[in-house]
Amino acid sequence: MYLWTKLFHLLFVIAWMACVFYLPRILVNLAEAGADAAVRERLGLMGRRLYRFGHVMFGIALLLGLALWLHFRMGVGQGWVHAKLMLVVMLLLHFVFTGRWIKRAVAGAALPSPTALRWFNEIPLLLAIPVLWLVYFKPF
């Protein structure tokens, strides 16, 4: 049962990370759409749907991660798990912030420049690399 839980946890983490990586790209496209109402509306709809989907994927990944941690005792008392969780919380904050930015942009609020949003788009990658390193190498 442990391996099945781990497999599905990873599957839902991958699905959530796809949302984490793509939502900021929708922000870039919204910023570049300018005053084109049809494009902004379509991108806003895509962003809202992806954001909702991402919340579901995160919720399932969280439940499975809790099962791994509490039921199977994976990583209990090991520092790498705490460091990983800190980085995951940062990824979650980035995800929530991105979703709120999309909601505000759909409502007509101004966005930063596409260049600034492209840099914002790189933050999840910079956080995901150390998460993967911690999970794979378990350094402490």
mmCIF file of C-alpha atoms in Angstrom:
data_model
loop_
_atom_site.group_PDB
_atom_site.id
_atom_site.type_symbol
_atom_site.label_atom_id
_atom_site.label_comp_id
_atom_site.label_asym_id
_atom_site.label_seq_id
_atom_site.Cartn_x
_atom_site.Cartn_y
_atom_site.Cartn_z
ATOM 1 C CA MET A 1 0.000 0.000 0.000
ATOM 2 C CA TYR A 2 2.947 2.306 0.691
ATOM 3 C CA LEU A 3 4.171 2.226 -2.917
ATOM 4 C CA TRP A 4 0.667 2.880 -4.299
ATOM 5 C CA THR A 5 0.255 5.864 -1.983
ATOM 6 C CA LYS A 6 3.665 7.183 -3.014
ATOM 7 C CA LEU A 7 2.875 6.665 -6.711
ATOM 8 C CA PHE A 8 -0.423 8.578 -6.533
ATOM 9 C CA HIS A 9 1.133 11.297 -4.375
ATOM 10 C CA LEU A 10 3.746 11.849 -7.068
ATOM 11 C CA LEU A 11 1.105 11.802 -9.821
ATOM 12 C CA PHE A 12 -0.962 14.510 -8.137
ATOM 13 C CA VAL A 13 2.152 16.552 -7.328
ATOM 14 C CA ILE A 14 3.052 16.461 -11.036
ATOM 15 C CA ALA A 15 -0.471 17.591 -11.973
ATOM 16 C CA TRP A 16 -0.309 20.437 -9.444
ATOM 17 C CA MET A 17 3.153 21.492 -10.596
ATOM 18 C CA ALA A 18 1.876 21.674 -14.171
ATOM 19 C CA CYS A 19 -0.606 24.262 -12.917
ATOM 20 C CA VAL A 20 2.088 26.046 -10.922
ATOM 21 C CA PHE A 21 4.247 26.319 -14.048
ATOM 22 C CA TYR A 22 1.481 27.294 -16.483
ATOM 23 C CA LEU A 23 -0.535 29.855 -14.496
ATOM 24 C CA PRO A 24 2.214 32.523 -14.589
ATOM 25 C CA ARG A 25 2.446 32.000 -18.358
ATOM 26 C CA ILE A 26 -1.254 32.842 -18.598
ATOM 27 C CA LEU A 27 -0.430 36.048 -16.702
ATOM 28 C CA VAL A 28 2.212 36.900 -19.296
ATOM 29 C CA ASN A 29 -0.317 36.341 -22.070
ATOM 30 C CA LEU A 30 -2.891 38.471 -20.244
ATOM 31 C CA ALA A 31 -0.370 41.296 -19.934
ATOM 32 C CA GLU A 32 0.447 41.025 -23.651
ATOM 33 C CA ALA A 33 -3.222 40.885 -24.695
ATOM 34 C CA GLY A 34 -3.625 44.565 -23.979
ATOM 35 C CA ALA A 35 -7.168 45.802 -24.609
ATOM 36 C CA ASP A 36 -8.299 42.800 -26.696
ATOM 37 C CA ALA A 37 -11.384 41.869 -24.655
ATOM 38 C CA ALA A 38 -12.005 38.509 -26.326
ATOM 39 C CA VAL A 39 -8.475 37.286 -25.715
ATOM 40 C CA ARG A 40 -8.486 38.582 -22.133
ATOM 41 C CA GLU A 41 -11.794 36.848 -21.461
ATOM 42 C CA ARG A 42 -10.577 33.527 -22.881
ATOM 43 C CA LEU A 43 -7.286 33.712 -20.956
ATOM 44 C CA GLY A 44 -9.139 34.673 -17.787
ATOM 45 C CA LEU A 45 -11.438 31.684 -18.147
ATOM 46 C CA MET A 46 -8.468 29.386 -18.768
ATOM 47 C CA GLY A 47 -6.662 30.817 -15.744
ATOM 48 C CA ARG A 48 -9.628 30.467 -13.398
ATOM 49 C CA ARG A 49 -10.274 26.869 -14.485
ATOM 50 C CA LEU A 50 -6.615 25.909 -14.194
ATOM 51 C CA TYR A 51 -6.429 27.556 -10.778
ATOM 52 C CA ARG A 52 -9.425 25.547 -9.516
ATOM 53 C CA PHE A 53 -7.984 22.352 -11.012
ATOM 54 C CA GLY A 54 -4.659 23.082 -9.322
ATOM 55 C CA HIS A 55 -6.356 23.429 -5.940
ATOM 56 C CA VAL A 56 -7.951 20.006 -6.321
ATOM 57 C CA MET A 57 -4.640 18.446 -7.384
ATOM 58 C CA PHE A 58 -2.837 20.070 -4.458
ATOM 59 C CA GLY A 59 -5.497 18.913 -2.011
ATOM 60 C CA ILE A 60 -5.223 15.284 -3.113
ATOM 61 C CA ALA A 61 -1.404 15.451 -3.140
ATOM 62 C CA LEU A 62 -1.504 16.932 0.369
ATOM 63 C CA LEU A 63 -3.753 14.162 1.691
ATOM 64 C CA LEU A 64 -1.553 11.481 0.158
ATOM 65 C CA GLY A 65 1.571 13.227 1.472
ATOM 66 C CA LEU A 66 0.063 13.304 4.948
ATOM 67 C CA ALA A 67 -0.670 9.580 4.647
ATOM 68 C CA LEU A 68 2.946 8.958 3.696
ATOM 69 C CA TRP A 69 4.201 11.066 6.558
ATOM 70 C CA LEU A 70 1.791 10.071 9.335
ATOM 71 C CA HIS A 71 0.626 6.563 8.448
ATOM 72 C CA PHE A 72 3.739 5.158 6.819
ATOM 73 C CA ARG A 73 6.086 7.300 8.960
ATOM 74 C CA MET A 74 8.090 8.360 5.891
ATOM 75 C CA GLY A 75 10.656 10.985 6.797
ATOM 76 C CA VAL A 76 9.424 11.508 10.359
ATOM 77 C CA GLY A 77 12.122 13.297 12.309
ATOM 78 C CA GLN A 78 14.293 13.877 9.263
ATOM 79 C CA GLY A 79 15.349 17.432 8.473
ATOM 80 C CA TRP A 80 15.050 17.073 4.699
ATOM 81 C CA VAL A 81 11.279 16.623 5.021
ATOM 82 C CA HIS A 82 10.925 19.864 6.967
ATOM 83 C CA ALA A 83 13.060 21.739 4.451
ATOM 84 C CA LYS A 84 11.022 20.247 1.586
ATOM 85 C CA LEU A 85 7.756 21.256 3.265
ATOM 86 C CA MET A 86 9.035 24.814 3.695
ATOM 87 C CA LEU A 87 9.764 24.989 -0.045
ATOM 88 C CA VAL A 88 6.374 23.451 -0.875
ATOM 89 C CA VAL A 89 4.681 26.129 1.240
ATOM 90 C CA MET A 90 6.592 28.741 -0.776
ATOM 91 C CA LEU A 91 5.387 27.092 -4.011
ATOM 92 C CA LEU A 92 1.832 27.119 -2.654
ATOM 93 C CA LEU A 93 2.103 30.821 -1.800
ATOM 94 C CA HIS A 94 3.351 31.529 -5.326
ATOM 95 C CA PHE A 95 0.429 29.520 -6.735
ATOM 96 C CA VAL A 96 -2.152 31.382 -4.607
ATOM 97 C CA PHE A 97 -0.585 34.748 -5.407
ATOM 98 C CA THR A 98 -0.685 33.923 -9.127
ATOM 99 C CA GLY A 99 -4.339 32.909 -8.905
ATOM 100 C CA ARG A 100 -5.260 36.133 -7.157
ATOM 101 C CA TRP A 101 -3.355 38.130 -9.768
ATOM 102 C CA ILE A 102 -5.332 36.388 -12.513
ATOM 103 C CA LYS A 103 -8.623 37.176 -10.760
ATOM 104 C CA ARG A 104 -7.615 40.830 -10.415
ATOM 105 C CA ALA A 105 -6.497 41.008 -14.058
ATOM 106 C CA VAL A 106 -9.836 39.580 -15.213
ATOM 107 C CA ALA A 107 -11.559 42.262 -13.139
ATOM 108 C CA GLY A 108 -9.564 44.907 -15.041
ATOM 109 C CA ALA A 109 -6.646 45.572 -12.714
ATOM 110 C CA ALA A 110 -3.295 46.379 -14.266
ATOM 111 C CA LEU A 111 -0.530 43.794 -14.389
ATOM 112 C CA PRO A 112 3.238 44.270 -14.280
ATOM 113 C CA SER A 113 5.120 44.217 -17.555
ATOM 114 C CA PRO A 114 5.362 40.957 -19.510
ATOM 115 C CA THR A 115 9.112 40.949 -18.797
ATOM 116 C CA ALA A 116 8.546 41.167 -15.035
ATOM 117 C CA LEU A 117 5.955 38.406 -15.290
ATOM 118 C CA ARG A 118 8.407 36.230 -17.215
ATOM 119 C CA TRP A 119 10.842 36.556 -14.310
ATOM 120 C CA PHE A 120 7.975 35.778 -11.913
ATOM 121 C CA ASN A 121 7.332 32.678 -14.030
ATOM 122 C CA GLU A 122 10.805 31.326 -13.161
ATOM 123 C CA ILE A 123 10.279 31.288 -9.381
ATOM 124 C CA PRO A 124 8.584 27.835 -9.298
ATOM 125 C CA LEU A 125 11.499 26.265 -11.137
ATOM 126 C CA LEU A 126 13.962 27.806 -8.684
ATOM 127 C CA LEU A 127 11.926 26.298 -5.833
ATOM 128 C CA ALA A 128 11.272 22.918 -7.478
ATOM 129 C CA ILE A 129 14.950 22.143 -8.050
ATOM 130 C CA PRO A 130 15.853 22.106 -4.338
ATOM 131 C CA VAL A 131 12.642 20.164 -3.543
ATOM 132 C CA LEU A 132 13.704 17.451 -5.976
ATOM 133 C CA TRP A 133 17.249 17.505 -4.617
ATOM 134 C CA LEU A 134 15.980 17.099 -1.048
ATOM 135 C CA VAL A 135 13.618 14.244 -1.957
ATOM 136 C CA TYR A 136 16.154 12.414 -4.069
ATOM 137 C CA PHE A 137 19.291 12.775 -1.945
ATOM 138 C CA LYS A 138 17.765 13.149 1.561
ATOM 139 C CA PRO A 139 20.916 15.001 2.671
ATOM 140 C CA PHE A 140 19.981 15.428 6.347
#
